[in-house]
Amino acid sequence: METTVIPPQEQDHSNPLRFDRPPAGPHLRHLRRHLPPALIEDARVLAAIRAIEAGFPTEPTLATLATQARLSPFHFHRLFAEVMGETVNGYVRRVRLDTAAILLLASSRTAQEIAVAVGYGSLASFNHAFRRQFGLPPTRYRELARQAVVNITPDDLERARHVRVETRPALPLVGARFHGSYDQAEHCWLRFADLLRGFGIEPDDLAAHALIRDNPEITPNGLIRYFCMVADPGLPDPLPAPLERFTVPAGRYACLRHDGPYAGIFPTYFAISPVWLQKHGQRFDMSPALERYESPPWRHAGGEQSVTVMIKLL
């Protein structure tokens, strides 16, 4: 049954980093065994997820992932589902369609362009999969989601005036991914700092960055990925789980600094995308957004943070 209305945002103003029901989230509630763990510590599952993300949208097959894990496809399928609460195919489909929803909400790409970008061979197959997941065809979803979510205020316009464009070199990072709502971000930083110390790394000496792949207005809280990362100190391979490497690509980034409690960071993102991007006719690519911390975030948990939000431009 098709949804005809996307309800307005149901945001807890006492906790602005959390949407108990994402306003532009999936219409279909898939059955899950459980939510993914806050921190993935099985090296085989972590390697598979990294391979899926690195190959997006032409992800490796189940057989390839199983071979990399040195398991049969049957046993790897079972392991992945036990850890993540969903199958490999379910994970891939969900990430593809969440990415499509982000592009529909915040970009000017056509449905055809988005279908190709997230790995669907035809617009018809994309429309079918998207409608099954979100209860609406893509173009109708874009219209209703923007009505529900995009409400530009004078404060947003003023904030967007301070966006600047920086050209950045490639940046190698080491870190760990966490699952959970963004109101847990500072708790993740505290846990991450302790994790590094446990590996004999002093985090205070390393520049801290967070990678952002998900939009909380679309992805449910327990499925949101938050990556705590630091400048790569030159650790040898292979990294022990749950640590992993990521290289932020070189290029042009729209940047805006947030000074204040982390709970107030969402308007900074909104001022860049969609406000500044729309005003200047710019488009973002599909790289993760980046948060660059001016000082160790684990030292300021619960207090004032100085962080620059960076979104890569095409």
PDB file of C-alpha atoms in Angstrom:
ATOM      1  CA  MET A   1       0.000   0.000   0.000  1.00  0.00           C
ATOM      2  CA  GLU A   2       1.457   3.319  -1.053  1.00  0.00           C
ATOM      3  CA  THR A   3       2.193   5.980   1.525  1.00  0.00           C
ATOM      4  CA  THR A   4       0.613   9.322   0.630  1.00  0.00           C
ATOM      5  CA  VAL A   5       2.104  11.465   3.400  1.00  0.00           C
ATOM      6  CA  ILE A   6       5.509  11.630   5.063  1.00  0.00           C
ATOM      7  CA  PRO A   7       4.882  13.000   8.564  1.00  0.00           C
ATOM      8  CA  PRO A   8       6.750  16.063   9.840  1.00  0.00           C
ATOM      9  CA  GLN A   9       9.919  15.541  11.844  1.00  0.00           C
ATOM     10  CA  GLU A  10       9.392  13.857  15.200  1.00  0.00           C
ATOM     11  CA  GLN A  11      12.517  15.213  16.868  1.00  0.00           C
ATOM     12  CA  ASP A  12      13.024  15.313  20.608  1.00  0.00           C
ATOM     13  CA  HIS A  13      14.112  18.921  21.154  1.00  0.00           C
ATOM     14  CA  SER A  14      15.761  17.938  24.434  1.00  0.00           C
ATOM     15  CA  ASN A  15      17.867  15.489  22.385  1.00  0.00           C
ATOM     16  CA  PRO A  16      18.203  16.995  18.887  1.00  0.00           C
ATOM     17  CA  LEU A  17      20.630  14.322  17.663  1.00  0.00           C
ATOM     18  CA  ARG A  18      18.005  11.593  17.776  1.00  0.00           C
ATOM     19  CA  PHE A  19      14.899  10.855  15.715  1.00  0.00           C
ATOM     20  CA  ASP A  20      12.925   8.063  17.308  1.00  0.00           C
ATOM     21  CA  ARG A  21      11.147   7.689  13.979  1.00  0.00           C
ATOM     22  CA  PRO A  22      13.174   8.988  11.023  1.00  0.00           C
ATOM     23  CA  PRO A  23      10.754  11.284   9.157  1.00  0.00           C
ATOM     24  CA  ALA A  24      12.019  10.233   5.717  1.00  0.00           C
ATOM     25  CA  GLY A  25      12.884   6.684   6.731  1.00  0.00           C
ATOM     26  CA  PRO A  26      11.790   3.354   5.270  1.00  0.00           C
ATOM     27  CA  HIS A  27       8.098   2.565   5.128  1.00  0.00           C
ATOM     28  CA  LEU A  28       8.710  -1.178   5.272  1.00  0.00           C
ATOM     29  CA  ARG A  29       9.894  -2.471   8.639  1.00  0.00           C
ATOM     30  CA  HIS A  30      12.003  -5.508   7.794  1.00  0.00           C
ATOM     31  CA  LEU A  31      12.199  -8.247  10.380  1.00  0.00           C
ATOM     32  CA  ARG A  32      15.654  -8.470  11.905  1.00  0.00           C
ATOM     33  CA  ARG A  33      17.217 -10.880  14.310  1.00  0.00           C
ATOM     34  CA  HIS A  34      18.707  -7.940  16.181  1.00  0.00           C
ATOM     35  CA  LEU A  35      20.488  -4.649  15.622  1.00  0.00           C
ATOM     36  CA  PRO A  36      24.162  -4.747  14.638  1.00  0.00           C
ATOM     37  CA  PRO A  37      26.656  -4.537  17.512  1.00  0.00           C
ATOM     38  CA  ALA A  38      27.839  -1.120  18.641  1.00  0.00           C
ATOM     39  CA  LEU A  39      31.356  -2.197  17.632  1.00  0.00           C
ATOM     40  CA  ILE A  40      32.122  -4.978  15.120  1.00  0.00           C
ATOM     41  CA  GLU A  41      34.869  -7.144  16.548  1.00  0.00           C
ATOM     42  CA  ASP A  42      34.663 -10.137  14.203  1.00  0.00           C
ATOM     43  CA  ALA A  43      37.461  -9.490  11.706  1.00  0.00           C
ATOM     44  CA  ARG A  44      35.781 -11.591   8.979  1.00  0.00           C
ATOM     45  CA  VAL A  45      32.520  -9.638   9.092  1.00  0.00           C
ATOM     46  CA  LEU A  46      34.360  -6.326   9.338  1.00  0.00           C
ATOM     47  CA  ALA A  47      36.454  -7.190   6.273  1.00  0.00           C
ATOM     48  CA  ALA A  48      33.301  -8.116   4.355  1.00  0.00           C
ATOM     49  CA  ILE A  49      31.559  -4.845   5.183  1.00  0.00           C
ATOM     50  CA  ARG A  50      34.658  -2.897   4.186  1.00  0.00           C
ATOM     51  CA  ALA A  51      34.739  -4.775   0.866  1.00  0.00           C
ATOM     52  CA  ILE A  52      31.059  -4.017   0.289  1.00  0.00           C
ATOM     53  CA  GLU A  53      31.573  -0.301   0.976  1.00  0.00           C
ATOM     54  CA  ALA A  54      34.763  -0.129  -1.104  1.00  0.00           C
ATOM     55  CA  GLY A  55      33.032  -1.779  -4.065  1.00  0.00           C
ATOM     56  CA  PHE A  56      29.793   0.178  -3.835  1.00  0.00           C
ATOM     57  CA  PRO A  57      27.710   0.032  -5.979  1.00  0.00           C
ATOM     58  CA  THR A  58      29.236  -3.081  -7.606  1.00  0.00           C
ATOM     59  CA  GLU A  59      29.726  -5.009  -4.399  1.00  0.00           C
ATOM     60  CA  PRO A  60      31.511  -8.380  -4.293  1.00  0.00           C
ATOM     61  CA  THR A  61      29.323 -11.468  -4.385  1.00  0.00           C
ATOM     62  CA  LEU A  62      28.505 -13.625  -1.391  1.00  0.00           C
ATOM     63  CA  ALA A  63      30.834 -16.296  -2.814  1.00  0.00           C
ATOM     64  CA  THR A  64      33.714 -13.810  -3.056  1.00  0.00           C
ATOM     65  CA  LEU A  65      33.153 -12.541   0.479  1.00  0.00           C
ATOM     66  CA  ALA A  66      32.986 -16.109   1.768  1.00  0.00           C
ATOM     67  CA  THR A  67      36.260 -16.977   0.043  1.00  0.00           C
ATOM     68  CA  GLN A  68      37.942 -13.935   1.625  1.00  0.00           C
ATOM     69  CA  ALA A  69      36.672 -15.093   5.016  1.00  0.00           C
ATOM     70  CA  ARG A  70      37.880 -18.651   4.297  1.00  0.00           C
ATOM     71  CA  LEU A  71      34.409 -20.035   4.852  1.00  0.00           C
ATOM     72  CA  SER A  72      31.855 -21.737   2.670  1.00  0.00           C
ATOM     73  CA  PRO A  73      29.089 -19.441   1.369  1.00  0.00           C
ATOM     74  CA  PHE A  74      26.623 -21.218   3.673  1.00  0.00           C
ATOM     75  CA  HIS A  75      28.734 -20.714   6.801  1.00  0.00           C
ATOM     76  CA  PHE A  76      29.658 -17.136   5.916  1.00  0.00           C
ATOM     77  CA  HIS A  77      26.005 -16.289   5.242  1.00  0.00           C
ATOM     78  CA  ARG A  78      25.120 -17.623   8.689  1.00  0.00           C
ATOM     79  CA  LEU A  79      28.022 -15.818  10.407  1.00  0.00           C
ATOM     80  CA  PHE A  80      27.157 -12.471   8.811  1.00  0.00           C
ATOM     81  CA  ALA A  81      23.487 -12.740   9.770  1.00  0.00           C
ATOM     82  CA  GLU A  82      24.360 -13.756  13.339  1.00  0.00           C
ATOM     83  CA  VAL A  83      26.620 -10.713  13.791  1.00  0.00           C
ATOM     84  CA  MET A  84      24.710  -8.069  11.824  1.00  0.00           C
ATOM     85  CA  GLY A  85      21.115  -9.221  12.280  1.00  0.00           C
ATOM     86  CA  GLU A  86      20.511  -9.293   8.514  1.00  0.00           C
ATOM     87  CA  THR A  87      21.830 -11.188   5.519  1.00  0.00           C
ATOM     88  CA  VAL A  88      24.549  -9.939   3.186  1.00  0.00           C
ATOM     89  CA  ASN A  89      21.985  -9.299   0.448  1.00  0.00           C
ATOM     90  CA  GLY A  90      19.713  -7.525   2.924  1.00  0.00           C
ATOM     91  CA  TYR A  91      22.581  -5.323   4.083  1.00  0.00           C
ATOM     92  CA  VAL A  92      23.590  -4.421   0.530  1.00  0.00           C
ATOM     93  CA  ARG A  93      19.999  -3.654  -0.499  1.00  0.00           C
ATOM     94  CA  ARG A  94      19.374  -1.492   2.569  1.00  0.00           C
ATOM     95  CA  VAL A  95      22.577   0.531   2.154  1.00  0.00           C
ATOM     96  CA  ARG A  96      21.904   1.060  -1.556  1.00  0.00           C
ATOM     97  CA  LEU A  97      18.370   2.307  -0.944  1.00  0.00           C
ATOM     98  CA  ASP A  98      19.317   4.490   2.042  1.00  0.00           C
ATOM     99  CA  THR A  99      21.968   6.099  -0.167  1.00  0.00           C
ATOM    100  CA  ALA A 100      19.358   6.592  -2.881  1.00  0.00           C
ATOM    101  CA  ALA A 101      17.032   8.260  -0.370  1.00  0.00           C
ATOM    102  CA  ILE A 102      19.816  10.642   0.704  1.00  0.00           C
ATOM    103  CA  LEU A 103      20.447  11.587  -2.926  1.00  0.00           C
ATOM    104  CA  LEU A 104      16.741  12.094  -3.591  1.00  0.00           C
ATOM    105  CA  LEU A 105      16.367  14.258  -0.518  1.00  0.00           C
ATOM    106  CA  ALA A 106      19.491  16.402  -0.787  1.00  0.00           C
ATOM    107  CA  SER A 107      20.616  16.399  -4.427  1.00  0.00           C
ATOM    108  CA  SER A 108      19.272  17.414  -7.814  1.00  0.00           C
ATOM    109  CA  ARG A 109      20.178  14.121  -9.532  1.00  0.00           C
ATOM    110  CA  THR A 110      17.427  12.503 -11.549  1.00  0.00           C
ATOM    111  CA  ALA A 111      15.947   9.157 -10.526  1.00  0.00           C
ATOM    112  CA  GLN A 112      17.750   7.575 -13.493  1.00  0.00           C
ATOM    113  CA  GLU A 113      21.100   9.005 -12.379  1.00  0.00           C
ATOM    114  CA  ILE A 114      20.503   7.824  -8.823  1.00  0.00           C
ATOM    115  CA  ALA A 115      19.516   4.340  -9.980  1.00  0.00           C
ATOM    116  CA  VAL A 116      22.861   4.000 -11.766  1.00  0.00           C
ATOM    117  CA  ALA A 117      24.795   5.571  -8.868  1.00  0.00           C
ATOM    118  CA  VAL A 118      23.488   3.013  -6.368  1.00  0.00           C
ATOM    119  CA  GLY A 119      23.914   0.008  -8.617  1.00  0.00           C
ATOM    120  CA  TYR A 120      20.563  -0.719 -10.279  1.00  0.00           C
ATOM    121  CA  GLY A 121      20.676  -1.846 -13.887  1.00  0.00           C
ATOM    122  CA  SER A 122      17.414  -0.204 -14.867  1.00  0.00           C
ATOM    123  CA  LEU A 123      15.133   2.537 -13.647  1.00  0.00           C
ATOM    124  CA  ALA A 124      12.279   0.030 -13.437  1.00  0.00           C
ATOM    125  CA  SER A 125      14.174  -2.280 -11.055  1.00  0.00           C
ATOM    126  CA  PHE A 126      15.234   0.711  -8.944  1.00  0.00           C
ATOM    127  CA  ASN A 127      11.674   2.040  -8.781  1.00  0.00           C
ATOM    128  CA  HIS A 128      10.396  -1.364  -7.703  1.00  0.00           C
ATOM    129  CA  ALA A 129      13.035  -1.834  -4.974  1.00  0.00           C
ATOM    130  CA  PHE A 130      12.702   1.732  -3.689  1.00  0.00           C
ATOM    131  CA  ARG A 131       8.915   1.607  -3.561  1.00  0.00           C
ATOM    132  CA  ARG A 132       9.038  -1.707  -1.710  1.00  0.00           C
ATOM    133  CA  GLN A 133      11.393  -0.250   0.903  1.00  0.00           C
ATOM    134  CA  PHE A 134      10.049   3.297   1.282  1.00  0.00           C
ATOM    135  CA  GLY A 135       6.404   2.913   0.292  1.00  0.00           C
ATOM    136  CA  LEU A 136       6.639   5.480  -2.515  1.00  0.00           C
ATOM    137  CA  PRO A 137       8.126   5.731  -6.004  1.00  0.00           C
ATOM    138  CA  PRO A 138      11.366   7.765  -5.934  1.00  0.00           C
ATOM    139  CA  THR A 139      10.054  10.993  -7.468  1.00  0.00           C
ATOM    140  CA  ARG A 140       7.044  11.093  -5.133  1.00  0.00           C
ATOM    141  CA  TYR A 141       9.285  10.294  -2.171  1.00  0.00           C
ATOM    142  CA  ARG A 142      11.544  13.230  -3.093  1.00  0.00           C
ATOM    143  CA  GLU A 143       8.592  15.617  -3.164  1.00  0.00           C
ATOM    144  CA  LEU A 144       7.048  14.504   0.139  1.00  0.00           C
ATOM    145  CA  ALA A 145      10.344  14.015   1.993  1.00  0.00           C
ATOM    146  CA  ARG A 146      11.454  17.530   1.155  1.00  0.00           C
ATOM    147  CA  GLN A 147       8.127  18.935   2.319  1.00  0.00           C
ATOM    148  CA  ALA A 148       8.554  17.112   5.633  1.00  0.00           C
ATOM    149  CA  VAL A 149      12.266  17.709   6.220  1.00  0.00           C
ATOM    150  CA  VAL A 150      13.538  20.747   4.288  1.00  0.00           C
ATOM    151  CA  ASN A 151      12.401  23.930   6.024  1.00  0.00           C
ATOM    152  CA  ILE A 152      14.983  26.668   5.410  1.00  0.00           C
ATOM    153  CA  THR A 153      14.933  29.497   7.959  1.00  0.00           C
ATOM    154  CA  PRO A 154      16.692  32.898   8.030  1.00  0.00           C
ATOM    155  CA  ASP A 155      19.142  31.414  10.555  1.00  0.00           C
ATOM    156  CA  ASP A 156      20.026  28.694   8.056  1.00  0.00           C
ATOM    157  CA  LEU A 157      20.656  31.283   5.347  1.00  0.00           C
ATOM    158  CA  GLU A 158      22.849  33.332   7.659  1.00  0.00           C
ATOM    159  CA  ARG A 159      24.811  30.269   8.723  1.00  0.00           C
ATOM    160  CA  ALA A 160      25.332  29.262   5.077  1.00  0.00           C
ATOM    161  CA  ARG A 161      27.026  32.623   4.392  1.00  0.00           C
ATOM    162  CA  HIS A 162      30.033  31.338   6.339  1.00  0.00           C
ATOM    163  CA  VAL A 163      30.568  28.181   4.262  1.00  0.00           C
ATOM    164  CA  ARG A 164      33.945  28.168   2.532  1.00  0.00           C
ATOM    165  CA  VAL A 165      35.473  25.852  -0.045  1.00  0.00           C
ATOM    166  CA  GLU A 166      38.789  24.150   0.725  1.00  0.00           C
ATOM    167  CA  THR A 167      40.917  22.022  -1.583  1.00  0.00           C
ATOM    168  CA  ARG A 168      42.256  19.168   0.517  1.00  0.00           C
ATOM    169  CA  PRO A 169      44.887  16.490  -0.145  1.00  0.00           C
ATOM    170  CA  ALA A 170      44.141  12.818   0.463  1.00  0.00           C
ATOM    171  CA  LEU A 171      44.046  12.019   4.167  1.00  0.00           C
ATOM    172  CA  PRO A 172      44.900   8.516   5.499  1.00  0.00           C
ATOM    173  CA  LEU A 173      43.029   7.626   8.704  1.00  0.00           C
ATOM    174  CA  VAL A 174      42.781   4.732  11.144  1.00  0.00           C
ATOM    175  CA  GLY A 175      39.704   4.176  13.271  1.00  0.00           C
ATOM    176  CA  ALA A 176      36.686   2.129  14.216  1.00  0.00           C
ATOM    177  CA  ARG A 177      33.034   2.135  13.198  1.00  0.00           C
ATOM    178  CA  PHE A 178      30.241   2.308  15.732  1.00  0.00           C
ATOM    179  CA  HIS A 179      26.520   1.677  15.299  1.00  0.00           C
ATOM    180  CA  GLY A 180      23.972   3.828  17.102  1.00  0.00           C
ATOM    181  CA  SER A 181      22.273   7.215  17.038  1.00  0.00           C
ATOM    182  CA  TYR A 182      24.317  10.387  16.831  1.00  0.00           C
ATOM    183  CA  ASP A 183      23.523  11.264  20.430  1.00  0.00           C
ATOM    184  CA  GLN A 184      25.990   8.467  21.288  1.00  0.00           C
ATOM    185  CA  ALA A 185      28.854  10.051  19.303  1.00  0.00           C
ATOM    186  CA  GLU A 186      30.752  11.439  22.278  1.00  0.00           C
ATOM    187  CA  HIS A 187      30.407   8.122  24.112  1.00  0.00           C
ATOM    188  CA  CYS A 188      31.900   6.500  21.005  1.00  0.00           C
ATOM    189  CA  TRP A 189      34.858   8.880  21.146  1.00  0.00           C
ATOM    190  CA  LEU A 190      35.517   7.988  24.783  1.00  0.00           C
ATOM    191  CA  ARG A 191      35.371   4.292  23.965  1.00  0.00           C
ATOM    192  CA  PHE A 192      37.566   4.778  20.901  1.00  0.00           C
ATOM    193  CA  ALA A 193      40.244   6.634  22.858  1.00  0.00           C
ATOM    194  CA  ASP A 194      40.356   3.785  25.383  1.00  0.00           C
ATOM    195  CA  LEU A 195      40.530   1.297  22.500  1.00  0.00           C
ATOM    196  CA  LEU A 196      43.584   3.047  21.020  1.00  0.00           C
ATOM    197  CA  ARG A 197      45.305   3.170  24.382  1.00  0.00           C
ATOM    198  CA  GLY A 198      44.694  -0.562  24.696  1.00  0.00           C
ATOM    199  CA  PHE A 199      46.694  -0.998  21.476  1.00  0.00           C
ATOM    200  CA  GLY A 200      49.497   1.173  22.846  1.00  0.00           C
ATOM    201  CA  ILE A 201      48.525   4.297  20.870  1.00  0.00           C
ATOM    202  CA  GLU A 202      48.255   7.670  22.597  1.00  0.00           C
ATOM    203  CA  PRO A 203      45.267   9.316  20.855  1.00  0.00           C
ATOM    204  CA  ASP A 204      45.830  12.834  22.194  1.00  0.00           C
ATOM    205  CA  ASP A 205      48.794  13.228  19.815  1.00  0.00           C
ATOM    206  CA  LEU A 206      46.729  12.437  16.700  1.00  0.00           C
ATOM    207  CA  ALA A 207      44.281  14.669  14.805  1.00  0.00           C
ATOM    208  CA  ALA A 208      40.720  13.339  15.197  1.00  0.00           C
ATOM    209  CA  HIS A 209      38.127  13.033  12.430  1.00  0.00           C
ATOM    210  CA  ALA A 210      34.703  11.408  12.139  1.00  0.00           C
ATOM    211  CA  LEU A 211      33.270   9.936   8.945  1.00  0.00           C
ATOM    212  CA  ILE A 212      29.523  10.290   8.384  1.00  0.00           C
ATOM    213  CA  ARG A 213      27.749   7.964   5.946  1.00  0.00           C
ATOM    214  CA  ASP A 214      24.131   8.089   7.114  1.00  0.00           C
ATOM    215  CA  ASN A 215      21.351  10.646   7.525  1.00  0.00           C
ATOM    216  CA  PRO A 216      19.345  10.215  10.776  1.00  0.00           C
ATOM    217  CA  GLU A 217      16.253  11.552   9.026  1.00  0.00           C
ATOM    218  CA  ILE A 218      16.413   8.398   6.874  1.00  0.00           C
ATOM    219  CA  THR A 219      18.388   5.640   8.622  1.00  0.00           C
ATOM    220  CA  PRO A 220      16.964   4.285  11.911  1.00  0.00           C
ATOM    221  CA  ASN A 221      19.058   4.931  15.019  1.00  0.00           C
ATOM    222  CA  GLY A 222      20.434   1.452  15.591  1.00  0.00           C
ATOM    223  CA  LEU A 223      21.671   1.174  11.996  1.00  0.00           C
ATOM    224  CA  ILE A 224      23.511   4.505  11.788  1.00  0.00           C
ATOM    225  CA  ARG A 225      27.272   4.182  11.242  1.00  0.00           C
ATOM    226  CA  TYR A 226      29.613   6.623  13.007  1.00  0.00           C
ATOM    227  CA  PHE A 227      33.345   6.315  12.327  1.00  0.00           C
ATOM    228  CA  CYS A 228      35.790   7.585  14.970  1.00  0.00           C
ATOM    229  CA  MET A 229      39.176   8.024  13.300  1.00  0.00           C
ATOM    230  CA  VAL A 230      42.602   9.588  13.788  1.00  0.00           C
ATOM    231  CA  ALA A 231      45.472  10.431  11.472  1.00  0.00           C
ATOM    232  CA  ASP A 232      47.196   7.170  10.523  1.00  0.00           C
ATOM    233  CA  PRO A 233      50.227   6.814  12.834  1.00  0.00           C
ATOM    234  CA  GLY A 234      51.785   4.252  10.511  1.00  0.00           C
ATOM    235  CA  LEU A 235      50.458   1.075  12.089  1.00  0.00           C
ATOM    236  CA  PRO A 236      51.552  -2.107  10.311  1.00  0.00           C
ATOM    237  CA  ASP A 237      49.114  -4.340   8.442  1.00  0.00           C
ATOM    238  CA  PRO A 238      47.017  -6.240   9.180  1.00  0.00           C
ATOM    239  CA  LEU A 239      45.195  -4.014  11.634  1.00  0.00           C
ATOM    240  CA  PRO A 240      43.511  -5.863  14.495  1.00  0.00           C
ATOM    241  CA  ALA A 241      39.712  -5.685  14.534  1.00  0.00           C
ATOM    242  CA  PRO A 242      37.886  -3.454  15.181  1.00  0.00           C
ATOM    243  CA  LEU A 243      40.463  -1.039  13.728  1.00  0.00           C
ATOM    244  CA  GLU A 244      40.327  -0.267  10.010  1.00  0.00           C
ATOM    245  CA  ARG A 245      41.843   2.128   7.514  1.00  0.00           C
ATOM    246  CA  PHE A 246      40.145   4.728   5.364  1.00  0.00           C
ATOM    247  CA  THR A 247      41.614   7.344   3.037  1.00  0.00           C
ATOM    248  CA  VAL A 248      39.611  10.549   2.690  1.00  0.00           C
ATOM    249  CA  PRO A 249      39.853  11.415  -1.023  1.00  0.00           C
ATOM    250  CA  ALA A 250      41.562  14.558  -2.223  1.00  0.00           C
ATOM    251  CA  GLY A 251      39.332  17.254  -3.681  1.00  0.00           C
ATOM    252  CA  ARG A 252      37.190  20.286  -3.001  1.00  0.00           C
ATOM    253  CA  TYR A 253      35.161  20.386   0.209  1.00  0.00           C
ATOM    254  CA  ALA A 254      32.421  22.723   1.416  1.00  0.00           C
ATOM    255  CA  CYS A 255      33.369  23.483   5.021  1.00  0.00           C
ATOM    256  CA  LEU A 256      31.613  25.087   7.965  1.00  0.00           C
ATOM    257  CA  ARG A 257      32.796  25.202  11.567  1.00  0.00           C
ATOM    258  CA  HIS A 258      30.637  24.408  14.574  1.00  0.00           C
ATOM    259  CA  ASP A 259      31.649  25.714  18.004  1.00  0.00           C
ATOM    260  CA  GLY A 260      29.466  24.497  20.852  1.00  0.00           C
ATOM    261  CA  PRO A 261      27.976  21.302  22.245  1.00  0.00           C
ATOM    262  CA  TYR A 262      27.953  18.427  19.764  1.00  0.00           C
ATOM    263  CA  ALA A 263      24.172  18.226  20.258  1.00  0.00           C
ATOM    264  CA  GLY A 264      23.893  21.401  18.152  1.00  0.00           C
ATOM    265  CA  ILE A 265      25.798  20.205  15.096  1.00  0.00           C
ATOM    266  CA  PHE A 266      22.900  19.275  12.779  1.00  0.00           C
ATOM    267  CA  PRO A 267      22.171  22.882  11.671  1.00  0.00           C
ATOM    268  CA  THR A 268      25.780  23.064  10.446  1.00  0.00           C
ATOM    269  CA  TYR A 269      25.174  20.129   8.114  1.00  0.00           C
ATOM    270  CA  PHE A 270      21.876  21.620   6.974  1.00  0.00           C
ATOM    271  CA  ALA A 271      23.526  24.973   6.202  1.00  0.00           C
ATOM    272  CA  ILE A 272      25.870  23.210   3.767  1.00  0.00           C
ATOM    273  CA  SER A 273      23.397  20.708   2.338  1.00  0.00           C
ATOM    274  CA  PRO A 274      20.907  21.658   1.095  1.00  0.00           C
ATOM    275  CA  VAL A 275      21.094  25.423   1.776  1.00  0.00           C
ATOM    276  CA  TRP A 276      24.551  26.396   0.476  1.00  0.00           C
ATOM    277  CA  LEU A 277      24.637  23.730  -2.237  1.00  0.00           C
ATOM    278  CA  GLN A 278      21.319  24.846  -3.682  1.00  0.00           C
ATOM    279  CA  LYS A 279      22.192  28.532  -3.558  1.00  0.00           C
ATOM    280  CA  HIS A 280      25.515  28.061  -5.349  1.00  0.00           C
ATOM    281  CA  GLY A 281      24.447  25.335  -7.762  1.00  0.00           C
ATOM    282  CA  GLN A 282      26.984  22.889  -6.353  1.00  0.00           C
ATOM    283  CA  ARG A 283      26.633  19.108  -6.086  1.00  0.00           C
ATOM    284  CA  PHE A 284      28.127  16.735  -3.527  1.00  0.00           C
ATOM    285  CA  ASP A 285      29.674  13.419  -4.444  1.00  0.00           C
ATOM    286  CA  MET A 286      29.103  10.108  -2.667  1.00  0.00           C
ATOM    287  CA  SER A 287      32.095  10.215  -0.330  1.00  0.00           C
ATOM    288  CA  PRO A 288      31.346  10.234   3.404  1.00  0.00           C
ATOM    289  CA  ALA A 289      31.005  13.608   5.071  1.00  0.00           C
ATOM    290  CA  LEU A 290      33.880  14.475   7.377  1.00  0.00           C
ATOM    291  CA  GLU A 291      34.067  16.076  10.811  1.00  0.00           C
ATOM    292  CA  ARG A 292      37.484  17.577  11.610  1.00  0.00           C
ATOM    293  CA  TYR A 293      38.073  18.211  15.314  1.00  0.00           C
ATOM    294  CA  GLU A 294      40.295  21.062  16.437  1.00  0.00           C
ATOM    295  CA  SER A 295      41.153  19.253  19.682  1.00  0.00           C
ATOM    296  CA  PRO A 296      40.555  15.709  20.997  1.00  0.00           C
ATOM    297  CA  PRO A 297      36.769  15.202  21.193  1.00  0.00           C
ATOM    298  CA  TRP A 298      37.128  12.679  24.038  1.00  0.00           C
ATOM    299  CA  ARG A 299      38.595  15.504  26.145  1.00  0.00           C
ATOM    300  CA  HIS A 300      35.487  17.662  25.693  1.00  0.00           C
ATOM    301  CA  ALA A 301      32.648  15.122  25.888  1.00  0.00           C
ATOM    302  CA  GLY A 302      29.591  16.791  27.362  1.00  0.00           C
ATOM    303  CA  GLY A 303      31.076  20.252  26.829  1.00  0.00           C
ATOM    304  CA  GLU A 304      32.074  22.571  23.993  1.00  0.00           C
ATOM    305  CA  GLN A 305      33.408  21.022  20.789  1.00  0.00           C
ATOM    306  CA  SER A 306      35.152  22.802  17.920  1.00  0.00           C
ATOM    307  CA  VAL A 307      34.542  20.802  14.770  1.00  0.00           C
ATOM    308  CA  THR A 308      34.533  21.614  11.061  1.00  0.00           C
ATOM    309  CA  VAL A 309      31.968  19.798   8.910  1.00  0.00           C
ATOM    310  CA  MET A 310      33.309  19.013   5.433  1.00  0.00           C
ATOM    311  CA  ILE A 311      31.278  17.727   2.454  1.00  0.00           C
ATOM    312  CA  LYS A 312      33.100  16.747  -0.743  1.00  0.00           C
ATOM    313  CA  LEU A 313      31.993  18.483  -3.917  1.00  0.00           C
ATOM    314  CA  LEU A 314      31.859  17.133  -7.449  1.00  0.00           C
TER     315      LEU A 314
END
